[in-house]
Amino acid sequence: MQERYEPAAVEAQAQQYWDQQRCFEAKEDSGRDKYYCLSMFPYPSGRLHMGHVRNYTIGDVLTRFMRMNGRNVLQPMGWDAFGLPAENAAMANGVPPAKWTFDNIAYMKAQLKSLGFALDWSRELTTCRPEYYRWNQWLFLRMLEMGIAYQKTGVVNWDPVDKTVLANEQVIDGRGWRTNALVEKREIPMYYLKITDYAEDLLETLSHMQGWPERVRAMQANWIGKSVGVRLGFPYEIEGLDIAGLGLAAGGGPGSGAAGPDAIAKGVLHAFTTRVDTLMGVTFCAVAAEHPLATHAARDNPKLAAFIEECKRGPAVEAEQATQEKKGMPTGLVVRHPLSHEAVPVWVGNYVLMSYGEGAVMGVPAHDERDFEFAKKYHLPIKPVIEVPGREYSTHAWSPRYADHGRCVNSGVYDGLEFQAAVDAIAADLGALGLGEKQTTWRLRDWGISRQRYWGCPIPVIHCATCGTVPVPEEQLPVVLPVNLVPDGSGNPLLKDAAFLAVPCPRCGAAARRETDTMDTFVDSSWYFLRFACADNNRSMLDSRVQYWLPVDQYIGGIEHAILHLLYSRFWTRVLHELGALKFKEPFANLFTQGMVLNEVFFRKPDAGRVEYFNPADVEVTLDATAQRRVAVLRADGLEVESGGIVTMSKSKNNGVDPQALVDEFGADTARLFTMFAAPPEQTLEWSDEGVQGAYRFIKRLWKAVHEHVMRGAPAPLDKSALNESQRAMRRQSHQTLAKITDDIGRRRTFNTAIAAAMELLNALAKFPQAQPQDRSVTQEALEIAVLGLSPIIPHVTHALWHHLGHATALIDEPWPPVDAEALQTSTVEIVVQVNGKLRARLSVAADADEGTLRAAALADPNVQKFVGANPVRKVIVVRGKLVSIVV
RNA sequence: GCCCGGAUGGCGGAACUGGUAGACGCGCCGGACUCAAAAUCCGGUGGUGGUGACACCGUGUGGGUUCGAUUCCCUCUCCGGGCACCA
């Protein structure tokens, strides 16, 4: 055995062995318990970043651990390969997105291999390949048939200079990111998926998903946003209102009927409320700027029209919406209170959203903070109708308590009713009048999947002048995206690709035009975890192997996907369940969200000009002469740079660490060990060059310990019955360590403490004598436990050390070692003695000592005596094997 | 505003079910090896007082429960994340 640890050679050899033996190719085996461990697949951006390394190491540790514990494991990998960055790179370099993407995939695949992840590459999938995305198209056609996919007009950001649609993140302060032109809103037809039909089920199931973090479940519940309330109507009769022309739904109220322009139209203004118990406190109604009644009122009112335009434009930044000042303007229209029949003025309010509920609210200034603010500003009446005991109502200033539930007052027949009783009674009375019913409203919107982009999955429809929009027949799938186009910044290049565009209408055969919109890339990632079970199937989307491998036993990824990706995946799984393709509705049994990787950020801010960021690898940090202050200096020019604190690694802050440099210098095992040791996996991880050194040092010490042991020659077999006290203690620690590592990886997922335990074992072993033959046998066992226990985390070096410890077979096929219960047994234990809650003594006592013995031993201790003194002992609490607590 | 986390040495973190606070690592200090440095190895390292054994203080704040609280309950402060004029 070589004395020096040389990671490059060790790692190449281990990886070559795994490759040749095809160790990680998973086979279905109904006789064995499967374990499907999946890490979120990467976007092929060019190179791996530390976030990938952390994510995939967590998955790899679990995969290898479960494999050793007898599970039939599957850990696949693929590429989320469609998307905007490829188009941007194409524009910058004049290379087709396909080439850029496949080059990146080749490079990153080599990186993943160099990190030694136990991935089944035979199932690799790439979403930009027609073998994959044809099934996006296939399922989209099924969704059209099922009515889940539908067409609707949507609003997009339009860059008038580039003549292209911009994604939200390409709009900066209302301007195009490339052209700096003012972005316009354009209405175009788009496809939507009816995820809202599944809102109730998606929300309800969350509460049973014990394998998901509470945080993620809360975020999804928030996002779905269920509100239970009442949809109620305020009847009106308005002169000259064109109900049909304004798209107002006629009917719903008593005496409503069709009316043409200039007639008196009867209608109902609908509003949604969760507080119908405050109905008798309504003093106005407010509608959104886009509301048809507002449009009507603005026809002959230029001031109102101008105000509505102002509201529609809104603040550039969305976060400002919530804080902007409330503004409004009366429409001059009046509706009737549904129960009191009083006249209620209708206002346009900038705080009313057209996209939520009915686009109109009933104004109850006494019990809603926003309505209160609005009423104060425009001097509208404030009528308190809810009484909370111990609270005086004042109309001068708002108190959050005014929104509390309470008892109705000033509300006629409802006086005295508590919240729920009031809601029930008022809803029943509204229902009898046909002016209201209980309703549930959702924050969740249907999922718009159309993107006016080239590098995505084509939406399989054809536009025919006579037949309209016609779905592509199934036998014509896939609609293949041309891969040789280069976007030039002037819109979707598919629009100029005659070969792609021209197609006969499937219905009438006449010349027609292909849809050029592509699908949101979230579509690609909404079902890839299913496809890994049957990636080679070219006849159907899924097959019976899915039933064996799915649901995913452990899904691992970043918290940034807590909402969209995970919610869309749950939705797609439900659709496939409905189609009969799946027997389950939830795709991920257990979810693990790993923390971000942080690093210090260094910068200089010239008096004029932009802040310049410097990569930490190019910065030297030292202590100044007084050792009080850290000084950061750029190596290139020797001048100082400022530290901006420790933040998430990102391109924009230039504080990323290149995993490749790390692997090249220290090896994959050090990279893996550091990322697993520096913090618990769900917490943020702070980068530390010294910490990496520490990880490297530990592996070297492990190597050295095995080397020194091996150089002493083969040890005698372990004879458990012939051990002395120190040998038994060493063995005990070995098996305690094994038990801890098993529990920490298998149950707690605290890899950092598992590693700490292994370090302790090695520290103890360094002090353990090697004089007698059985010392060496105990050492052999301890080293084997350390090597096997650490093998999921540092698989390469342990692969080599296992051979050096005298084993002919490979570690990868070794089962997880069992804990020897006999080794854990001990004859004496240390107990602590407290006097009035303070630690006063530690005693070594027989492990099976009874309460009386412990009590007597504790009281006899001189230091305990000193603190008890002459005081009478009031109480003695004895916890066997742990402590004695004396109260005086 | 609502919802979810969090706060422990110089730093990252440990203490799992209420029972020895600070495991493990980093950094720092001292020593060995070396002509020297690096690497490596050994020892020390929460604060205060004491030559010392030891004592007192100490887990964001204030209170409570308990023989005993980093851990449970209440209050407040600060930090991170999600949602947000959501009616």
PDB file of N, CA and C (backbone and C1' of nucleotides) in Angstrom, chain A residues 222 227 273-274 324 326 351 353 356 361 370 443 678 680 697 740 747-748 759-760 834 840 842 877 883 885, chain B residues 4 12-16 19-20 23-27 40-41 43 55-57 67 82-87:
ATOM      1  N   ASN A 222     -50.313  28.548   0.784  1.00  0.00           N
ATOM      2  CA  ASN A 222     -50.366  29.993   0.588  1.00  0.00           C
ATOM      3  C   ASN A 222     -50.620  30.364  -0.861  1.00  0.00           C
ATOM      4  N   SER A 227     -60.054  30.854  -0.079  1.00  0.00           N
ATOM      5  CA  SER A 227     -60.863  31.741   0.753  1.00  0.00           C
ATOM      6  C   SER A 227     -62.316  31.295   0.689  1.00  0.00           C
ATOM      7  N   THR A 273     -66.973  38.228  -0.674  1.00  0.00           N
ATOM      8  CA  THR A 273     -66.534  38.640   0.657  1.00  0.00           C
ATOM      9  C   THR A 273     -66.377  37.430   1.568  1.00  0.00           C
ATOM     10  N   THR A 274     -65.373  37.522   2.457  1.00  0.00           N
ATOM     11  CA  THR A 274     -65.242  36.485   3.489  1.00  0.00           C
ATOM     12  C   THR A 274     -65.911  36.956   4.771  1.00  0.00           C
ATOM     13  N   GLN A 324     -48.832  51.377  -2.228  1.00  0.00           N
ATOM     14  CA  GLN A 324     -49.198  52.664  -2.819  1.00  0.00           C
ATOM     15  C   GLN A 324     -50.476  53.219  -2.167  1.00  0.00           C
ATOM     16  N   LYS A 326     -54.057  54.662  -1.478  1.00  0.00           N
ATOM     17  CA  LYS A 326     -55.369  54.311  -2.019  1.00  0.00           C
ATOM     18  C   LYS A 326     -55.943  55.521  -2.740  1.00  0.00           C
ATOM     19  N   TYR A 351     -57.231  49.920  -5.440  1.00  0.00           N
ATOM     20  CA  TYR A 351     -56.819  48.758  -4.639  1.00  0.00           C
ATOM     21  C   TYR A 351     -57.655  47.526  -4.936  1.00  0.00           C
ATOM     22  N   LEU A 353     -58.604  44.474  -7.335  1.00  0.00           N
ATOM     23  CA  LEU A 353     -57.957  43.704  -8.395  1.00  0.00           C
ATOM     24  C   LEU A 353     -59.004  43.034  -9.268  1.00  0.00           C
ATOM     25  N   TYR A 356     -58.986  38.990  -9.090  1.00  0.00           N
ATOM     26  CA  TYR A 356     -59.374  38.187  -7.922  1.00  0.00           C
ATOM     27  C   TYR A 356     -60.860  38.365  -7.658  1.00  0.00           C
ATOM     28  N   VAL A 361     -65.491  44.945  -4.734  1.00  0.00           N
ATOM     29  CA  VAL A 361     -65.608  44.661  -3.300  1.00  0.00           C
ATOM     30  C   VAL A 361     -66.756  45.456  -2.712  1.00  0.00           C
ATOM     31  N   ARG A 370     -58.432  48.504   4.556  1.00  0.00           N
ATOM     32  CA  ARG A 370     -58.308  49.203   3.270  1.00  0.00           C
ATOM     33  C   ARG A 370     -59.537  50.066   3.010  1.00  0.00           C
ATOM     34  N   ARG A 443     -56.672  31.839  -4.968  1.00  0.00           N
ATOM     35  CA  ARG A 443     -55.631  32.728  -5.451  1.00  0.00           C
ATOM     36  C   ARG A 443     -54.958  32.127  -6.693  1.00  0.00           C
ATOM     37  N   ALA A 678     -19.881  20.642   6.674  1.00  0.00           N
ATOM     38  CA  ALA A 678     -19.855  22.035   7.131  1.00  0.00           C
ATOM     39  C   ALA A 678     -21.171  22.514   7.728  1.00  0.00           C
ATOM     40  N   PRO A 680     -25.645  21.144   8.518  1.00  0.00           N
ATOM     41  CA  PRO A 680     -26.701  20.166   8.251  1.00  0.00           C
ATOM     42  C   PRO A 680     -27.288  20.445   6.867  1.00  0.00           C
ATOM     43  N   ARG A 697      -7.576  17.090   5.125  1.00  0.00           N
ATOM     44  CA  ARG A 697      -6.704  16.613   6.197  1.00  0.00           C
ATOM     45  C   ARG A 697      -7.277  15.335   6.816  1.00  0.00           C
ATOM     46  N   LYS A 740     -24.455   5.290  15.588  1.00  0.00           N
ATOM     47  CA  LYS A 740     -24.759   6.711  15.372  1.00  0.00           C
ATOM     48  C   LYS A 740     -24.769   7.062  13.892  1.00  0.00           C
ATOM     49  N   ARG A 747     -31.997   7.901   9.424  1.00  0.00           N
ATOM     50  CA  ARG A 747     -33.208   8.514   9.977  1.00  0.00           C
ATOM     51  C   ARG A 747     -33.117  10.026  10.035  1.00  0.00           C
ATOM     52  N   ARG A 748     -32.015  10.543  10.606  1.00  0.00           N
ATOM     53  CA  ARG A 748     -31.979  11.988  10.886  1.00  0.00           C
ATOM     54  C   ARG A 748     -31.515  12.826   9.711  1.00  0.00           C
ATOM     55  N   MET A 759     -14.961  10.962  12.950  1.00  0.00           N
ATOM     56  CA  MET A 759     -13.732  11.667  13.313  1.00  0.00           C
ATOM     57  C   MET A 759     -13.331  11.344  14.750  1.00  0.00           C
ATOM     58  N   GLU A 760     -14.342  11.297  15.625  1.00  0.00           N
ATOM     59  CA  GLU A 760     -14.061  10.957  17.024  1.00  0.00           C
ATOM     60  C   GLU A 760     -13.470   9.557  17.133  1.00  0.00           C
ATOM     61  N   GLN A 834     -26.317  16.237  40.948  1.00  0.00           N
ATOM     62  CA  GLN A 834     -26.644  17.654  41.037  1.00  0.00           C
ATOM     63  C   GLN A 834     -27.116  17.958  42.452  1.00  0.00           C
ATOM     64  N   ARG A 840     -22.329  18.775  40.731  1.00  0.00           N
ATOM     65  CA  ARG A 840     -21.343  18.785  41.813  1.00  0.00           C
ATOM     66  C   ARG A 840     -20.416  17.583  41.793  1.00  0.00           C
ATOM     67  N   ARG A 842     -19.211  13.694  39.497  1.00  0.00           N
ATOM     68  CA  ARG A 842     -19.408  12.620  38.525  1.00  0.00           C
ATOM     69  C   ARG A 842     -18.942  11.343  39.193  1.00  0.00           C
ATOM     70  N   ILE A 877     -33.895  12.870  43.575  1.00  0.00           N
ATOM     71  CA  ILE A 877     -34.430  12.281  42.339  1.00  0.00           C
ATOM     72  C   ILE A 877     -33.329  11.442  41.721  1.00  0.00           C
ATOM     73  N   LEU A 883     -28.357  10.144  36.411  1.00  0.00           N
ATOM     74  CA  LEU A 883     -28.034  11.173  37.384  1.00  0.00           C
ATOM     75  C   LEU A 883     -28.778  10.995  38.702  1.00  0.00           C
ATOM     76  N   SER A 885     -30.248  13.800  41.556  1.00  0.00           N
ATOM     77  CA  SER A 885     -30.478  15.219  41.806  1.00  0.00           C
ATOM     78  C   SER A 885     -30.947  15.383  43.242  1.00  0.00           C
TER      79      SER A 885
ATOM     80  P     C B   4     -47.437  29.361  11.256  1.00  0.00           P
ATOM     81  O5'   C B   4     -46.128  29.002  10.429  1.00  0.00           O
ATOM     82  C5'   C B   4     -46.005  27.786   9.747  1.00  0.00           C
ATOM     83  C4'   C B   4     -44.689  27.756   9.014  1.00  0.00           C
ATOM     84  C3'   C B   4     -43.456  27.724   9.899  1.00  0.00           C
ATOM     85  O3'   C B   4     -43.229  26.442  10.426  1.00  0.00           O
ATOM     86  C1'   C B   4     -43.123  29.285   8.169  1.00  0.00           C
ATOM     87  P     G B  12     -20.846  31.637  12.738  1.00  0.00           P
ATOM     88  O5'   G B  12     -20.617  30.233  12.021  1.00  0.00           O
ATOM     89  C5'   G B  12     -20.464  30.170  10.606  1.00  0.00           C
ATOM     90  C4'   G B  12     -20.309  28.735  10.185  1.00  0.00           C
ATOM     91  C3'   G B  12     -21.349  27.782  10.729  1.00  0.00           C
ATOM     92  O3'   G B  12     -22.562  27.872  10.004  1.00  0.00           O
ATOM     93  C1'   G B  12     -19.214  26.815  10.971  1.00  0.00           C
ATOM     94  P     G B  13     -23.926  27.417  10.644  1.00  0.00           P
ATOM     95  O5'   G B  13     -23.687  25.871  10.922  1.00  0.00           O
ATOM     96  C5'   G B  13     -24.359  25.175  11.952  1.00  0.00           C
ATOM     97  C4'   G B  13     -23.487  24.027  12.400  1.00  0.00           C
ATOM     98  C3'   G B  13     -24.039  23.247  13.580  1.00  0.00           C
ATOM     99  O3'   G B  13     -24.799  22.141  13.109  1.00  0.00           O
ATOM    100  C1'   G B  13     -21.867  24.004  14.083  1.00  0.00           C
ATOM    101  P     A B  14     -25.989  21.592  13.971  1.00  0.00           P
ATOM    102  O5'   A B  14     -25.264  20.923  15.227  1.00  0.00           O
ATOM    103  C5'   A B  14     -24.545  19.720  15.035  1.00  0.00           C
ATOM    104  C4'   A B  14     -24.087  19.147  16.337  1.00  0.00           C
ATOM    105  C3'   A B  14     -25.151  18.848  17.383  1.00  0.00           C
ATOM    106  O3'   A B  14     -25.870  17.696  17.056  1.00  0.00           O
ATOM    107  C1'   A B  14     -23.236  19.735  18.415  1.00  0.00           C
ATOM    108  P     A B  15     -27.378  17.568  17.461  1.00  0.00           P
ATOM    109  O5'   A B  15     -27.331  17.588  19.048  1.00  0.00           O
ATOM    110  C5'   A B  15     -26.860  16.466  19.761  1.00  0.00           C
ATOM    111  C4'   A B  15     -26.835  16.779  21.225  1.00  0.00           C
ATOM    112  C3'   A B  15     -28.157  17.281  21.797  1.00  0.00           C
ATOM    113  O3'   A B  15     -29.040  16.217  22.056  1.00  0.00           O
ATOM    114  C1'   A B  15     -26.401  18.645  22.556  1.00  0.00           C
ATOM    115  P     C B  16     -30.542  16.549  22.364  1.00  0.00           P
ATOM    116  O5'   C B  16     -31.159  16.283  20.912  1.00  0.00           O
ATOM    117  C5'   C B  16     -32.453  16.717  20.544  1.00  0.00           C
ATOM    118  C4'   C B  16     -33.133  15.647  19.734  1.00  0.00           C
ATOM    119  C3'   C B  16     -33.754  14.532  20.565  1.00  0.00           C
ATOM    120  O3'   C B  16     -34.926  14.083  19.896  1.00  0.00           O
ATOM    121  C1'   C B  16     -32.194  13.607  19.073  1.00  0.00           C
ATOM    122  P     G B  19     -33.130  16.105  28.228  1.00  0.00           P
ATOM    123  O5'   G B  19     -32.077  16.112  29.402  1.00  0.00           O
ATOM    124  C5'   G B  19     -31.654  17.352  29.979  1.00  0.00           C
ATOM    125  C4'   G B  19     -30.649  17.069  31.054  1.00  0.00           C
ATOM    126  C3'   G B  19     -29.788  15.850  30.787  1.00  0.00           C
ATOM    127  O3'   G B  19     -28.515  16.128  31.329  1.00  0.00           O
ATOM    128  C1'   G B  19     -31.006  15.509  32.776  1.00  0.00           C
ATOM    129  P     U B  20     -27.411  16.766  30.430  1.00  0.00           P
ATOM    130  O5'   U B  20     -26.170  16.653  31.410  1.00  0.00           O
ATOM    131  C5'   U B  20     -26.182  17.353  32.649  1.00  0.00           C
ATOM    132  C4'   U B  20     -24.780  17.785  32.950  1.00  0.00           C
ATOM    133  C3'   U B  20     -24.140  18.640  31.854  1.00  0.00           C
ATOM    134  O3'   U B  20     -23.299  19.613  32.455  1.00  0.00           O
ATOM    135  C1'   U B  20     -22.873  16.679  32.163  1.00  0.00           C
ATOM    136  P     A B  23     -16.512  21.068  22.436  1.00  0.00           P
ATOM    137  O5'   A B  23     -16.416  19.560  21.928  1.00  0.00           O
ATOM    138  C5'   A B  23     -16.753  18.501  22.804  1.00  0.00           C
ATOM    139  C4'   A B  23     -17.418  17.384  22.032  1.00  0.00           C
ATOM    140  C3'   A B  23     -16.768  17.042  20.696  1.00  0.00           C
ATOM    141  O3'   A B  23     -15.666  16.173  20.859  1.00  0.00           O
ATOM    142  C1'   A B  23     -19.109  17.227  20.420  1.00  0.00           C
ATOM    143  P     C B  24     -14.245  16.544  20.263  1.00  0.00           P
ATOM    144  O5'   C B  24     -14.572  16.647  18.697  1.00  0.00           O
ATOM    145  C5'   C B  24     -14.864  15.491  17.942  1.00  0.00           C
ATOM    146  C4'   C B  24     -15.271  15.884  16.546  1.00  0.00           C
ATOM    147  C3'   C B  24     -14.360  16.904  15.876  1.00  0.00           C
ATOM    148  O3'   C B  24     -13.198  16.303  15.335  1.00  0.00           O
ATOM    149  C1'   C B  24     -16.580  17.585  15.608  1.00  0.00           C
ATOM    150  P     G B  25     -11.818  17.094  15.314  1.00  0.00           P
ATOM    151  O5'   G B  25     -12.095  18.252  14.249  1.00  0.00           O
ATOM    152  C5'   G B  25     -12.250  17.929  12.875  1.00  0.00           C
ATOM    153  C4'   G B  25     -12.767  19.111  12.111  1.00  0.00           C
ATOM    154  C3'   G B  25     -11.896  20.352  12.136  1.00  0.00           C
ATOM    155  O3'   G B  25     -10.796  20.235  11.262  1.00  0.00           O
ATOM    156  C1'   G B  25     -14.141  20.961  12.474  1.00  0.00           C
ATOM    157  P     C B  26      -9.475  21.057  11.565  1.00  0.00           P
ATOM    158  O5'   C B  26      -9.907  22.569  11.304  1.00  0.00           O
ATOM    159  C5'   C B  26     -10.236  23.010   9.988  1.00  0.00           C
ATOM    160  C4'   C B  26     -10.748  24.426  10.027  1.00  0.00           C
ATOM    161  C3'   C B  26      -9.780  25.461  10.577  1.00  0.00           C
ATOM    162  O3'   C B  26      -8.809  25.824   9.626  1.00  0.00           O
ATOM    163  C1'   C B  26     -11.925  25.834  11.489  1.00  0.00           C
ATOM    164  P     G B  27      -7.332  26.169  10.115  1.00  0.00           P
ATOM    165  O5'   G B  27      -7.543  27.483  10.983  1.00  0.00           O
ATOM    166  C5'   G B  27      -7.914  28.705  10.360  1.00  0.00           C
ATOM    167  C4'   G B  27      -8.227  29.744  11.410  1.00  0.00           C
ATOM    168  C3'   G B  27      -7.100  30.037  12.387  1.00  0.00           C
ATOM    169  O3'   G B  27      -6.193  30.979  11.860  1.00  0.00           O
ATOM    170  C1'   G B  27      -9.109  29.693  13.587  1.00  0.00           C
ATOM    171  P     U B  40      -1.085  18.905   7.337  1.00  0.00           P
ATOM    172  O5'   U B  40      -0.229  17.867   8.194  1.00  0.00           O
ATOM    173  C5'   U B  40      -0.045  16.533   7.737  1.00  0.00           C
ATOM    174  C4'   U B  40       0.950  15.825   8.612  1.00  0.00           C
ATOM    175  C3'   U B  40       0.600  15.796  10.091  1.00  0.00           C
ATOM    176  O3'   U B  40      -0.342  14.781  10.392  1.00  0.00           O
ATOM    177  C1'   U B  40       2.857  16.418   9.843  1.00  0.00           C
ATOM    178  P     C B  41      -1.416  15.015  11.559  1.00  0.00           P
ATOM    179  O5'   C B  41      -0.543  14.790  12.872  1.00  0.00           O
ATOM    180  C5'   C B  41       0.073  13.528  13.110  1.00  0.00           C
ATOM    181  C4'   C B  41       1.029  13.639  14.267  1.00  0.00           C
ATOM    182  C3'   C B  41       0.443  14.232  15.539  1.00  0.00           C
ATOM    183  O3'   C B  41      -0.298  13.275  16.272  1.00  0.00           O
ATOM    184  C1'   C B  41       2.515  15.249  15.097  1.00  0.00           C
ATOM    185  P     G B  43      -2.583  15.146  22.517  1.00  0.00           P
ATOM    186  O5'   G B  43      -2.325  16.517  23.281  1.00  0.00           O
ATOM    187  C5'   G B  43      -1.757  16.498  24.575  1.00  0.00           C
ATOM    188  C4'   G B  43      -1.478  17.899  25.045  1.00  0.00           C
ATOM    189  C3'   G B  43      -2.679  18.838  25.112  1.00  0.00           C
ATOM    190  O3'   G B  43      -3.488  18.608  26.250  1.00  0.00           O
ATOM    191  C1'   G B  43      -0.857  19.969  24.139  1.00  0.00           C
ATOM    192  P     A B  55     -16.585  23.646  42.378  1.00  0.00           P
ATOM    193  O5'   A B  55     -16.786  25.220  42.561  1.00  0.00           O
ATOM    194  C5'   A B  55     -16.951  25.777  43.853  1.00  0.00           C
ATOM    195  C4'   A B  55     -16.934  27.282  43.782  1.00  0.00           C
ATOM    196  C3'   A B  55     -17.959  27.890  42.832  1.00  0.00           C
ATOM    197  O3'   A B  55     -19.233  27.977  43.430  1.00  0.00           O
ATOM    198  C1'   A B  55     -15.857  28.898  42.477  1.00  0.00           C
ATOM    199  P     C B  56     -20.528  27.793  42.550  1.00  0.00           P
ATOM    200  O5'   C B  56     -20.627  29.202  41.812  1.00  0.00           O
ATOM    201  C5'   C B  56     -20.927  30.394  42.552  1.00  0.00           C
ATOM    202  C4'   C B  56     -20.625  31.611  41.725  1.00  0.00           C
ATOM    203  C3'   C B  56     -21.379  31.717  40.409  1.00  0.00           C
ATOM    204  O3'   C B  56     -22.694  32.202  40.581  1.00  0.00           O
ATOM    205  C1'   C B  56     -19.100  32.201  40.033  1.00  0.00           C
ATOM    206  P     C B  57     -23.845  31.686  39.591  1.00  0.00           P
ATOM    207  O5'   C B  57     -23.485  32.428  38.233  1.00  0.00           O
ATOM    208  C5'   C B  57     -23.575  33.849  38.141  1.00  0.00           C
ATOM    209  C4'   C B  57     -23.016  34.331  36.825  1.00  0.00           C
ATOM    210  C3'   C B  57     -23.659  33.745  35.572  1.00  0.00           C
ATOM    211  O3'   C B  57     -24.890  34.367  35.258  1.00  0.00           O
ATOM    212  C1'   C B  57     -21.316  33.719  35.331  1.00  0.00           C
ATOM    213  P     C B  67     -40.621  20.665  41.575  1.00  0.00           P
ATOM    214  O5'   C B  67     -39.038  20.741  41.599  1.00  0.00           O
ATOM    215  C5'   C B  67     -38.353  21.131  42.793  1.00  0.00           C
ATOM    216  C4'   C B  67     -36.875  20.857  42.625  1.00  0.00           C
ATOM    217  C3'   C B  67     -36.273  21.332  41.320  1.00  0.00           C
ATOM    218  O3'   C B  67     -35.913  22.691  41.392  1.00  0.00           O
ATOM    219  C1'   C B  67     -35.613  19.102  41.696  1.00  0.00           C
ATOM    220  P     G B  82     -38.471  34.452  -0.653  1.00  0.00           P
ATOM    221  O5'   G B  82     -39.906  33.837  -0.355  1.00  0.00           O
ATOM    222  C5'   G B  82     -40.223  32.533  -0.807  1.00  0.00           C
ATOM    223  C4'   G B  82     -41.597  32.156  -0.327  1.00  0.00           C
ATOM    224  C3'   G B  82     -42.709  33.093  -0.758  1.00  0.00           C
ATOM    225  O3'   G B  82     -43.120  32.856  -2.086  1.00  0.00           O
ATOM    226  C1'   G B  82     -42.942  32.624   1.533  1.00  0.00           C
ATOM    227  P     C B  83     -43.554  34.093  -2.993  1.00  0.00           P
ATOM    228  O5'   C B  83     -44.967  34.478  -2.361  1.00  0.00           O
ATOM    229  C5'   C B  83     -46.042  33.565  -2.421  1.00  0.00           C
ATOM    230  C4'   C B  83     -47.195  34.073  -1.620  1.00  0.00           C
ATOM    231  C3'   C B  83     -47.670  35.486  -1.950  1.00  0.00           C
ATOM    232  O3'   C B  83     -48.409  35.555  -3.152  1.00  0.00           O
ATOM    233  C1'   C B  83     -47.558  35.240   0.379  1.00  0.00           C
ATOM    234  P     A B  84     -48.179  36.866  -4.053  1.00  0.00           P
ATOM    235  O5'   A B  84     -48.876  37.983  -3.163  1.00  0.00           O
ATOM    236  C5'   A B  84     -50.249  37.888  -2.860  1.00  0.00           C
ATOM    237  C4'   A B  84     -50.600  38.896  -1.811  1.00  0.00           C
ATOM    238  C3'   A B  84     -50.393  40.350  -2.204  1.00  0.00           C
ATOM    239  O3'   A B  84     -51.390  40.770  -3.104  1.00  0.00           O
ATOM    240  C1'   A B  84     -49.677  40.017   0.016  1.00  0.00           C
ATOM    241  P     C B  85     -51.157  42.033  -3.914  1.00  0.00           P
ATOM    242  O5'   C B  85     -52.227  42.709  -3.006  1.00  0.00           O
ATOM    243  C5'   C B  85     -52.534  44.011  -2.852  1.00  0.00           C
ATOM    244  C4'   C B  85     -53.242  44.142  -1.522  1.00  0.00           C
ATOM    245  C3'   C B  85     -54.740  43.891  -1.600  1.00  0.00           C
ATOM    246  O3'   C B  85     -55.247  43.677  -0.285  1.00  0.00           O
ATOM    247  C1'   C B  85     -54.321  46.166  -1.275  1.00  0.00           C
ATOM    248  P     C B  86     -55.118  42.280   0.500  1.00  0.00           P
ATOM    249  O5'   C B  86     -55.921  41.272  -0.422  1.00  0.00           O
ATOM    250  C5'   C B  86     -57.337  41.202  -0.380  1.00  0.00           C
ATOM    251  C4'   C B  86     -57.784  39.792  -0.701  1.00  0.00           C
ATOM    252  C3'   C B  86     -57.068  38.713   0.128  1.00  0.00           C
ATOM    253  O3'   C B  86     -57.925  37.647   0.344  1.00  0.00           O
ATOM    254  C1'   C B  86     -56.587  38.398  -2.156  1.00  0.00           C
ATOM    255  P     A B  87     -58.933  37.338   1.257  1.00  0.00           P
ATOM    256  O5'   A B  87     -59.895  38.559   1.536  1.00  0.00           O
ATOM    257  C5'   A B  87     -61.245  38.432   1.255  1.00  0.00           C
ATOM    258  C4'   A B  87     -61.851  39.800   1.161  1.00  0.00           C
ATOM    259  C3'   A B  87     -63.245  39.815   0.541  1.00  0.00           C
ATOM    260  O3'   A B  87     -64.248  39.442   1.465  1.00  0.00           O
ATOM    261  C1'   A B  87     -61.946  41.533  -0.400  1.00  0.00           C
TER     262        A B  87
END
